[in-house]
Coordinates of C-alpha atoms in Angstrom, one line a residue:
Q1 CA -11.5 -15.2 -45.8
V2 CA -13.3 -12.0 -44.8
G3 CA -16.9 -12.2 -43.6
S4 CA -19.5 -9.6 -44.6
T5 CA -22.0 -10.2 -41.8
N6 CA -21.6 -9.0 -38.2
S7 CA -21.8 -11.8 -35.7
A8 CA -23.7 -11.5 -32.4
V9 CA -21.9 -14.5 -31.0
P10 CA -18.3 -13.6 -30.1
S11 CA -15.5 -16.2 -30.0
S12 CA -14.7 -17.9 -26.8
P13 CA -12.2 -16.2 -24.5
S14 CA -8.7 -17.4 -25.4
R15 CA -7.0 -16.9 -22.1
G16 CA -5.3 -20.1 -21.0
G17 CA -4.7 -21.4 -17.6
H18 CA -7.3 -20.8 -15.0
G19 CA -11.1 -20.8 -15.5
F20 CA -11.3 -17.8 -13.2
W21 CA -10.4 -15.4 -16.0
S22 CA -13.1 -16.7 -18.3
S23 CA -15.9 -17.0 -15.7
L24 CA -19.1 -15.1 -16.3
S25 CA -19.1 -14.2 -12.6
P26 CA -15.6 -14.1 -11.3
A27 CA -15.3 -14.6 -7.6
G28 CA -15.1 -11.2 -5.8
L29 CA -15.9 -9.3 -9.0
S30 CA -19.5 -10.1 -9.6
D31 CA -20.7 -6.7 -8.4
V32 CA -18.4 -4.9 -10.8
V33 CA -19.6 -7.2 -13.7
K34 CA -23.2 -6.4 -12.9
Q35 CA -22.6 -2.7 -12.9
L36 CA -20.9 -3.0 -16.3
C37 CA -23.7 -5.0 -17.7
D38 CA -26.4 -2.7 -16.3
A39 CA -24.6 0.3 -17.9
L40 CA -24.0 -1.3 -21.3
R41 CA -27.3 -3.3 -21.8
P42 CA -29.5 -0.3 -22.6
H43 CA -27.4 0.5 -25.7
L44 CA -27.9 -3.1 -27.1
N45 CA -31.7 -3.2 -27.5
S46 CA -33.7 -1.5 -30.3
R47 CA -34.6 1.4 -28.1
G48 CA -31.0 2.0 -27.4
T49 CA -30.5 3.5 -30.8
A50 CA -32.3 6.6 -29.6
L51 CA -29.5 7.2 -27.1
R52 CA -27.2 9.9 -28.3
G53 CA -23.5 9.2 -28.4
T54 CA -21.5 6.0 -27.6
G55 CA -22.3 3.9 -24.6
S56 CA -19.2 4.5 -22.5
I57 CA -17.8 3.6 -19.1
L58 CA -14.8 4.9 -17.2
L59 CA -13.6 1.9 -15.1
A60 CA -11.1 2.8 -12.3
G61 CA -9.3 0.5 -9.9
P62 CA -5.9 -0.5 -8.7
S63 CA -3.4 -2.3 -10.9
G64 CA -4.1 -6.0 -11.1
G65 CA -7.5 -5.3 -9.4
G66 CA -9.6 -7.2 -11.9
K67 CA -10.6 -4.5 -14.4
L68 CA -9.9 -6.5 -17.5
T69 CA -11.3 -9.7 -16.0
S70 CA -14.6 -7.8 -15.2
V71 CA -14.8 -6.3 -18.7
R72 CA -14.2 -9.7 -20.3
A73 CA -16.9 -11.3 -18.1
A74 CA -19.4 -8.5 -19.0
C75 CA -18.7 -9.0 -22.7
S76 CA -19.3 -12.7 -22.3
C77 CA -22.6 -12.1 -20.5
L78 CA -23.8 -9.7 -23.2
N79 CA -22.5 -11.7 -26.2
L80 CA -20.1 -8.9 -27.2
H81 CA -16.7 -9.0 -28.9
L82 CA -13.8 -7.4 -27.0
F83 CA -11.3 -5.2 -28.9
K84 CA -8.5 -4.1 -26.6
V85 CA -6.3 -1.1 -27.3
D86 CA -3.5 0.1 -25.1
C87 CA -3.4 3.9 -25.0
V88 CA 0.3 3.9 -25.0
S89 CA 0.2 2.7 -28.6
L90 CA -2.1 5.7 -29.4
C91 CA 0.3 8.4 -28.3
G92 CA 2.0 9.8 -31.3
D93 CA 4.8 12.4 -31.8
T94 CA 2.3 15.1 -32.7
S95 CA -1.3 15.9 -31.9
G96 CA -2.3 15.0 -35.4
A97 CA -0.6 11.6 -35.2
T98 CA -2.4 10.8 -31.9
E99 CA -5.7 11.9 -33.4
M100 CA -5.3 9.6 -36.5
K101 CA -4.4 6.6 -34.3
L102 CA -7.4 7.3 -32.1
Q103 CA -9.8 7.5 -35.0
S104 CA -8.2 4.4 -36.5
A105 CA -8.8 2.4 -33.3
F106 CA -12.5 3.3 -33.4
A107 CA -12.7 2.4 -37.1
Q108 CA -11.1 -1.0 -36.4
A109 CA -13.6 -1.6 -33.6
E110 CA -16.4 -1.0 -36.2
L111 CA -15.3 -4.2 -37.9
F112 CA -16.0 -6.3 -34.8
R113 CA -19.5 -4.9 -34.0
P114 CA -21.2 -5.6 -31.7
C115 CA -18.2 -5.1 -29.5
V116 CA -16.6 -3.3 -26.6
L117 CA -13.6 -1.1 -27.4
L118 CA -11.4 -1.3 -24.3
L119 CA -9.0 1.7 -23.9
K120 CA -6.4 0.7 -21.4
D121 CA -4.7 3.5 -19.3
I122 CA -7.0 6.3 -20.5
E123 CA -5.1 8.8 -18.3
L124 CA -2.4 8.9 -21.0
L125 CA -4.7 10.4 -23.6
G126 CA -5.1 14.2 -23.9
R127 CA -1.7 15.1 -22.5
D128 CA 0.9 17.2 -24.4
R129 CA 4.3 15.7 -25.1
D130 CA 5.8 16.7 -21.7
G131 CA 2.8 15.3 -19.9
L132 CA 2.1 18.5 -17.9
G133 CA -0.5 20.3 -20.0
E134 CA -3.6 19.3 -22.0
D135 CA -3.6 18.6 -25.7
S136 CA -6.9 20.2 -26.6
R137 CA -7.0 18.7 -30.1
V138 CA -6.7 15.1 -28.9
T139 CA -9.2 15.8 -26.1
A140 CA -11.7 17.3 -28.6
T141 CA -11.4 14.3 -30.9
L142 CA -12.0 11.8 -28.0
R143 CA -15.0 13.8 -26.8
H144 CA -16.4 13.8 -30.4
L145 CA -15.9 10.0 -30.7
L146 CA -17.6 9.4 -27.4
L147 CA -20.4 12.0 -27.4
D148 CA -21.3 12.9 -31.0
R149 CA -21.1 9.6 -32.9
D150 CA -24.4 8.4 -34.2
A151 CA -25.4 5.1 -32.6
G152 CA -26.5 4.0 -36.1
S153 CA -29.5 1.9 -37.2
S154 CA -27.7 -1.4 -37.7
G155 CA -28.3 -2.6 -34.1
Y156 CA -24.6 -3.5 -33.8
P157 CA -23.1 -0.8 -31.6
V158 CA -19.5 -0.1 -30.6
L159 CA -19.4 0.5 -26.8
V160 CA -16.4 1.9 -25.0
V161 CA -14.9 1.0 -21.7
A162 CA -11.8 2.9 -20.6
T163 CA -9.7 1.7 -17.7
T164 CA -7.3 3.6 -15.4
C165 CA -5.2 2.9 -12.3
R166 CA -4.9 6.6 -11.6
P167 CA -8.3 8.3 -11.9
Q168 CA -6.9 11.5 -10.4
D169 CA -4.6 11.8 -13.5
V170 CA -7.5 11.6 -16.0
L171 CA -8.2 15.0 -17.5
A172 CA -11.5 16.6 -16.5
D173 CA -12.5 17.0 -20.2
V174 CA -11.8 13.3 -20.8
Q175 CA -13.5 12.1 -17.6
T176 CA -16.8 14.0 -18.3
A177 CA -17.0 12.5 -21.8
F178 CA -17.9 9.1 -20.3
L179 CA -21.6 8.4 -19.5
H180 CA -20.8 6.1 -16.5
E181 CA -18.1 5.7 -13.9
V182 CA -17.5 2.3 -12.2
T183 CA -14.8 1.8 -9.5
V184 CA -13.2 -1.6 -8.6
Q185 CA -12.8 -1.5 -4.9
A186 CA -10.2 -3.5 -3.0
P187 CA -11.8 -6.9 -2.2
S188 CA -13.1 -7.6 1.2
E189 CA -11.9 -10.5 3.3
E190 CA -14.8 -12.7 2.2
Q191 CA -14.2 -11.9 -1.4
R192 CA -10.5 -12.6 -1.1
K193 CA -11.3 -16.0 0.4
A194 CA -13.7 -16.7 -2.5
M195 CA -10.9 -15.7 -5.0
L196 CA -8.3 -17.8 -3.2
S197 CA -10.7 -20.8 -3.2
T198 CA -11.3 -20.5 -6.9
L199 CA -7.6 -19.8 -7.9
T200 CA -6.2 -22.6 -5.7
A201 CA -8.8 -25.2 -6.7
S202 CA -6.4 -27.0 -8.9
L203 CA -3.5 -26.8 -6.5
P204 CA -2.6 -29.8 -4.2
L205 CA -2.8 -27.8 -1.0
G206 CA -1.4 -29.2 2.3
K207 CA -3.9 -30.1 5.1
E208 CA -2.6 -27.2 7.3
V209 CA -3.4 -24.5 4.7
S210 CA -6.2 -22.2 5.9
L211 CA -7.7 -20.1 3.1
A212 CA -9.4 -17.9 5.8
K213 CA -6.0 -17.0 7.3
L214 CA -4.5 -16.4 3.9
A215 CA -7.4 -14.2 2.9
R216 CA -6.8 -12.1 6.1
R217 CA -3.2 -11.7 5.1
S218 CA -3.6 -11.2 1.4
A219 CA -5.4 -7.9 1.0
V220 CA -3.9 -7.4 -2.4
S221 CA -5.1 -7.4 -6.0
V222 CA -6.6 -10.3 -8.0
A223 CA -3.5 -10.5 -10.1
C224 CA -1.4 -10.8 -6.9
L225 CA -3.6 -13.6 -5.6
W226 CA -3.2 -15.5 -8.9
H227 CA 0.6 -15.0 -9.1
G228 CA 0.8 -15.8 -5.4
G229 CA -0.6 -19.3 -6.1
R230 CA 1.8 -19.8 -8.9
A231 CA 4.7 -18.4 -6.8
A232 CA 3.9 -20.9 -4.0
L233 CA 3.8 -23.7 -6.5
G234 CA 7.2 -22.7 -7.7
L235 CA 8.5 -22.6 -4.1
A236 CA 7.0 -26.0 -3.5
G237 CA 8.8 -27.3 -6.6
R238 CA 12.0 -25.6 -5.3
G239 CA 12.5 -23.6 -8.5
G240 CA 10.9 -21.8 -11.4
L241 CA 8.4 -24.0 -13.2
S242 CA 6.8 -23.6 -16.6
E243 CA 3.0 -23.9 -16.9
D244 CA 3.4 -27.5 -18.3
E245 CA 5.7 -28.4 -15.4
E246 CA 3.2 -26.9 -12.9
R247 CA 0.5 -29.2 -14.3
D248 CA 2.8 -32.2 -14.0
F249 CA 3.7 -31.1 -10.5
C250 CA 0.0 -30.9 -9.5
A251 CA -0.8 -34.2 -11.2
A252 CA 2.0 -35.9 -9.2
G253 CA 0.3 -34.8 -6.0
F254 CA 3.2 -32.9 -4.4
P255 CA 1.4 -30.6 -1.8
V256 CA 1.8 -26.8 -1.6
L257 CA 2.4 -26.1 2.1
A258 CA 1.3 -23.1 4.2
E259 CA 4.9 -22.2 4.4
D260 CA 5.2 -21.9 0.6
L261 CA 2.1 -19.7 0.4
N262 CA 3.3 -17.5 3.3
V263 CA 6.7 -16.9 1.6
A264 CA 5.0 -16.2 -1.7
L265 CA 2.6 -13.7 0.0
D266 CA 5.5 -11.9 1.7
Q267 CA 7.2 -11.5 -1.7
L268 CA 4.0 -10.2 -3.3
H269 CA 3.3 -7.9 -0.4
E270 CA 6.6 -6.2 -1.1
T271 CA 5.9 -5.9 -4.8
H272 CA 2.4 -4.6 -4.1
S273 CA 3.6 -2.1 -1.6
Q274 CA 5.9 -0.7 -4.2
A275 CA 3.1 -0.6 -6.7
V276 CA 0.8 1.5 -4.4
G277 CA 3.7 3.8 -3.5
A278 CA 4.6 2.6 -0.1
P279 CA 8.2 3.3 0.7
K280 CA 10.6 0.6 1.7
I281 CA 10.6 0.5 5.5
P282 CA 13.9 -0.4 7.1
A283 CA 13.9 -3.9 8.7
V284 CA 13.2 -3.0 12.3
T285 CA 11.8 -5.7 14.7
W286 CA 10.7 -5.6 18.3
Q287 CA 14.1 -7.1 19.3
D288 CA 15.8 -4.0 18.0
I289 CA 13.9 -1.9 20.5
G290 CA 14.9 -2.1 24.1
G291 CA 12.6 -1.0 26.8
L292 CA 9.3 0.8 26.0
Q293 CA 7.3 -2.2 27.1
E294 CA 4.1 -0.3 27.8
A295 CA 4.3 1.5 24.5
K296 CA 4.8 -1.8 22.7
K297 CA 1.9 -3.4 24.5
D298 CA -0.4 -0.5 23.6
I299 CA 0.6 -0.6 19.9
L300 CA 0.1 -4.4 19.7
D301 CA -3.3 -4.2 21.4
T302 CA -4.4 -1.5 19.0
I303 CA -3.1 -2.9 15.7
Q304 CA -1.9 -6.5 15.9
L305 CA -4.9 -7.8 17.9
P306 CA -7.6 -6.8 15.4
L307 CA -5.5 -8.2 12.5
E308 CA -4.9 -11.6 14.2
H309 CA -8.3 -12.0 15.9
P310 CA -10.9 -9.9 13.9
E311 CA -13.7 -12.1 15.3
L312 CA -13.1 -10.7 18.8
L313 CA -13.8 -7.1 17.5
S314 CA -16.7 -8.0 15.1
V315 CA -19.1 -5.7 16.9
G316 CA -17.2 -2.7 15.5
L317 CA -15.6 -1.4 18.7
R318 CA -12.1 -0.8 17.5
R319 CA -9.5 1.9 17.5
S320 CA -7.8 2.9 14.3
G321 CA -5.8 5.9 15.5
L322 CA -2.7 5.9 17.7
L323 CA -0.7 9.0 18.7
L324 CA 2.9 8.5 20.0
Y325 CA 4.2 11.6 21.8
G326 CA 7.1 12.5 24.0
P327 CA 10.6 14.0 23.9
P328 CA 12.7 13.8 20.8
G329 CA 15.0 10.7 20.4
T330 CA 12.9 8.4 22.6
G331 CA 12.0 5.9 19.9
K332 CA 8.6 7.1 18.5
T333 CA 9.6 6.6 14.8
L334 CA 11.5 3.4 15.6
L335 CA 8.3 1.9 17.2
A336 CA 6.3 2.8 14.1
K337 CA 8.9 1.2 11.8
A338 CA 8.6 -2.1 13.8
V339 CA 4.9 -2.4 13.4
P340 CA 4.9 -3.5 9.7
F341 CA 6.8 -6.6 10.7
S342 CA 3.8 -7.5 12.8
G343 CA 1.7 -8.2 9.7
A344 CA 0.9 -4.9 7.9
H345 CA 2.2 -2.6 5.2
A346 CA 3.3 0.9 6.1
L347 CA 3.0 4.2 4.4
R348 CA 5.1 7.0 5.9
V349 CA 3.6 10.2 4.6
S350 CA 3.3 13.9 4.9
F351 CA 0.3 14.4 2.6
L352 CA -3.3 13.3 2.4
P353 CA -4.1 11.5 -0.9
V354 CA -2.5 8.3 0.5
F355 CA -5.6 7.2 2.2
A356 CA -6.9 5.7 -1.0
R357 CA -3.5 3.9 -1.5
A358 CA -3.7 2.7 2.0
R359 CA -7.1 1.1 1.5
A360 CA -5.7 -0.6 -1.6
A361 CA -2.7 -2.0 0.4
A362 CA -4.7 -3.1 3.5
P363 CA -3.8 -4.3 6.1
C364 CA -1.9 -1.0 6.1
I365 CA -0.6 1.5 8.6
I366 CA -0.3 5.2 7.7
F367 CA 2.4 6.9 9.7
F368 CA 2.4 10.6 10.1
D369 CA 5.8 11.7 11.5
E370 CA 6.0 15.2 13.0
L371 CA 2.2 15.4 13.0
D372 CA 2.2 18.8 14.6
S373 CA 3.8 20.3 11.5
L374 CA 1.0 18.9 9.3
A375 CA -2.0 19.5 11.6
P376 CA -1.4 22.5 13.8
N377 CA -4.2 24.1 15.8
R378 CA -6.5 25.7 13.3
G379 CA -6.6 29.5 13.4
R380 CA -3.2 29.8 15.0
S381 CA -0.8 28.7 12.2
G382 CA -0.2 32.2 10.9
D383 CA -1.4 31.1 7.4
S384 CA -3.4 34.0 5.9
G385 CA -4.6 31.8 3.1
G386 CA -6.1 29.2 5.3
V387 CA -4.3 26.4 3.5
M388 CA -3.2 24.6 6.7
D389 CA -6.7 24.9 8.1
R390 CA -8.1 23.1 5.0
V391 CA -5.4 20.4 5.3
V392 CA -6.4 19.8 8.9
S393 CA -10.1 19.7 7.9
Q394 CA -9.4 17.2 5.1
L395 CA -7.3 15.0 7.5
L396 CA -10.2 15.0 10.0
A397 CA -12.6 13.9 7.3
E398 CA -10.3 11.1 6.1
L399 CA -9.9 9.9 9.7
D400 CA -13.6 9.8 10.2
G401 CA -13.9 7.7 7.0
L402 CA -11.7 5.0 8.4
H403 CA -14.5 3.7 10.5
S404 CA -15.9 2.0 7.4
T405 CA -12.5 0.6 6.4
R406 CA -11.2 -2.4 8.2
D407 CA -7.5 -3.1 8.6
V408 CA -6.3 0.5 7.9
F409 CA -4.6 2.1 10.9
V410 CA -3.1 5.5 11.5
I411 CA -0.1 6.3 13.7
G412 CA 1.0 9.8 14.4
A413 CA 4.2 10.9 16.2
T414 CA 4.9 14.3 17.7
N415 CA 7.1 16.0 20.2
R416 CA 4.4 18.6 21.0
P417 CA 0.9 17.2 21.2
D418 CA -0.2 20.5 22.8
L419 CA 0.3 22.2 19.4
L420 CA -2.0 19.8 17.6
D421 CA -5.6 20.7 16.6
P422 CA -7.7 19.4 19.5
A423 CA -10.2 17.9 17.1
L424 CA -7.5 15.3 16.2
L425 CA -7.6 13.9 19.7
R426 CA -11.3 13.3 19.9
P427 CA -12.8 9.7 20.0
G428 CA -12.6 7.9 16.7
R429 CA -9.5 9.7 15.5
F430 CA -6.2 9.7 17.4
D431 CA -8.0 8.6 20.5
K432 CA -5.2 6.3 21.9
L433 CA -2.3 8.4 23.3
V434 CA 0.9 6.6 24.1
Y435 CA 3.6 8.5 26.0
V436 CA 7.1 7.5 24.8
G437 CA 9.3 8.8 27.5
M438 CA 13.0 8.7 28.4
N439 CA 14.6 5.7 30.0
E440 CA 15.3 7.2 33.4
D441 CA 16.2 4.0 35.3
R442 CA 19.2 1.9 34.7
E443 CA 17.2 -1.3 34.0
S444 CA 15.4 0.3 31.0
Q445 CA 18.6 1.9 29.7
L446 CA 20.3 -1.5 30.0
R447 CA 17.6 -3.1 27.8
V448 CA 18.0 -0.4 25.2
L449 CA 21.8 -0.7 25.2
S450 CA 21.6 -4.5 24.9
A451 CA 19.2 -4.2 21.9
I452 CA 21.6 -1.8 20.2
T453 CA 24.7 -3.9 20.8
R454 CA 23.2 -7.3 20.2
K455 CA 24.8 -7.5 16.7
F456 CA 28.1 -6.1 17.9
T457 CA 31.2 -8.2 18.7
L458 CA 32.0 -7.2 22.3
D459 CA 35.2 -7.9 24.1
P460 CA 34.6 -10.3 27.1
S461 CA 35.6 -7.5 29.5
V462 CA 32.7 -5.3 28.4
R463 CA 30.1 -4.9 31.1
L464 CA 27.1 -2.8 29.9
N465 CA 26.2 -2.0 33.5
S466 CA 29.6 -0.4 33.9
V467 CA 29.3 1.5 30.7
L468 CA 26.0 3.0 31.9
D469 CA 27.7 4.0 35.2
Q470 CA 30.0 6.3 33.2
C471 CA 27.0 8.0 31.5
P472 CA 24.7 10.8 32.5
A473 CA 21.5 9.7 34.3
Q474 CA 18.9 11.1 31.8
L475 CA 19.4 9.4 28.4
T476 CA 17.1 8.9 25.4
G477 CA 17.3 6.0 23.1
A478 CA 19.0 8.3 20.5
D479 CA 21.6 9.2 23.1
L480 CA 22.4 5.6 23.7
Y481 CA 22.6 5.0 20.0
A482 CA 25.0 7.9 19.7
L483 CA 27.1 6.4 22.5
C484 CA 27.4 3.1 20.6
A485 CA 28.1 4.8 17.3
D486 CA 30.9 6.8 18.9
A487 CA 32.3 3.7 20.5
M488 CA 32.2 1.9 17.2
L489 CA 34.2 4.8 15.6
C490 CA 36.8 4.5 18.3
A491 CA 37.1 0.8 17.6
V492 CA 37.4 1.4 13.8
K493 CA 40.2 4.0 14.4
R494 CA 42.1 1.6 16.6
K495 CA 41.8 -1.3 14.1
V496 CA 43.0 1.0 11.2
D497 CA 46.1 1.9 13.3
W498 CA 46.8 -1.8 14.1
I499 CA 46.4 -2.8 10.4
E500 CA 48.9 -0.1 9.4
E501 CA 51.3 -1.3 12.1
G502 CA 50.9 -4.9 11.0
L503 CA 49.3 -5.9 14.3
D504 CA 46.0 -6.9 12.8
T505 CA 44.3 -7.9 9.5
E506 CA 41.3 -6.6 7.7
S507 CA 39.6 -10.0 7.8
S508 CA 39.5 -10.1 11.6
A509 CA 36.3 -9.1 13.5
L510 CA 35.9 -5.6 14.8
V511 CA 35.8 -5.9 18.5
L512 CA 34.5 -3.1 20.9
T513 CA 36.3 -2.8 24.2
M514 CA 35.5 -1.2 27.5
E515 CA 38.0 1.5 26.6
D516 CA 36.0 2.4 23.4
F517 CA 32.8 2.8 25.4
G518 CA 34.7 4.8 28.1
Q519 CA 36.0 7.3 25.5
A520 CA 32.5 7.6 24.0
A521 CA 30.9 8.1 27.4
T522 CA 33.2 11.1 28.2
R523 CA 31.9 12.9 25.1
L524 CA 28.2 12.1 25.5
Q525 CA 25.9 15.0 26.2
P526 CA 22.2 14.4 26.9
S527 CA 20.0 15.6 24.0
V528 CA 17.1 16.6 26.4
S529 CA 17.9 19.1 29.2
E530 CA 16.4 18.9 32.7
Q531 CA 14.2 22.0 31.9
E532 CA 12.9 20.4 28.7
L533 CA 12.3 17.1 30.5
L534 CA 10.2 19.0 33.1
T535 CA 8.2 20.6 30.3
Y536 CA 7.4 17.1 28.8
R537 CA 6.4 15.8 32.2
V538 CA 3.8 18.6 32.4
I539 CA 2.6 17.7 29.0
Q540 CA 2.3 14.1 29.9
R541 CA 0.2 14.9 33.0
K542 CA -2.0 17.1 31.0
F543 CA -2.8 14.5 28.3
A544 CA -2.9 11.6 30.8
A545 CA -5.8 13.3 32.4
C546 CA -7.8 13.5 29.1

């Protein structure tokens, strides 16, 4: 049966499961819903017919950040139907095919007036087939549909909301065709707590579960929070559960423990890090780093303390920039790799647009390795076009903007801090300088060697003190790692010879002996000379006085 009269009362949202998705004011997204309603409402009253073109909004935000939920809530508030179209389905083999599909989508939306036509992933439209250039025919059609269509006199408009996870990829001609732009920001800690409270309301949480602590850890998207609750429920049930089984599980009263939620969040953090472009950081923990006790303490005080006890720094006096400097091979990069395992994501980068991704992945650490190559002293880089100077200026602006962003930290590492632009070292930027020097005393070297060999199988005769006695006095962490790698190679060669002679088997453990370390020590050459070490000591004194 086909009706002939437009209905001003849309059908109820059909999304099953949790009431969060059908709420008129979803927790943490009420501001976005209000902005959408304020932008769309003028096109719904009688005077709105005087407005030229289609009421349109470009809605940007991270994947799973609540864009669809916000649009659905706005439609419910304004009594509008919602007609959703994925722009992937609009992309044809030719410009003409894409144009026809686009016009057809708008024509279909007319049947559901008053309604919102939701164009998902708008950044896909207007591109040519290879995705590099602009398809002017498709762009012109979209602009015509958005800007030149008559609002009509029926009083039943078709409004358009386009969503994107990558606003930087939306073509300029497409972006300017929309009357309004709304951005879904990463939720604050209070908003995340409200979301968690709503999303876990039907879960039988254990008494030890603290939503405040979970909100502090779960700086991820709305979808991640929802799937986190379901993942925790699956872990509590010790297996994958269907939605019906989940309801039965909850009805039976089996509690979801804090341990289940923490494991689920760890899994989701990894997925979310991949989604925002964070590379996979090797599993390095503090136990893998020997020595460097002062450097570890400074890092923990700067990064881990604000994450674990934000109430102590609520007055706003906090550092967000940390610069590790010192000779090569002393463990600067290794220290930065260990920080994510203290409760934050990490982005290792050599370019600037990642600051937006870092805010979406908070708590997050941006790690600039070899910072002196990215931000040299302005005016001295030999760059006639001034490109490097502009990069430094943009980096300074982004660092200054971090003061309004909680739980995003920046770590830089460099061998030559004297080559950096001085503005980087001013208060509020990289204002905490940590010297990562060589392990010059035997006690520090022993801690490093113990950390490196802690997973090795050592012969009972091996004495690490005796190994160090055979080595040069000035050694970096990289030198000691090279020593162990060389000793391991000696052990492998010996084992291969024994297997070929029938004296050993492949299944037996690889054991390092004192002889292996002795052979490696005879070939070990320090990577930092005495003259270079003297230069770094001068640099250390210079920056210690700052």
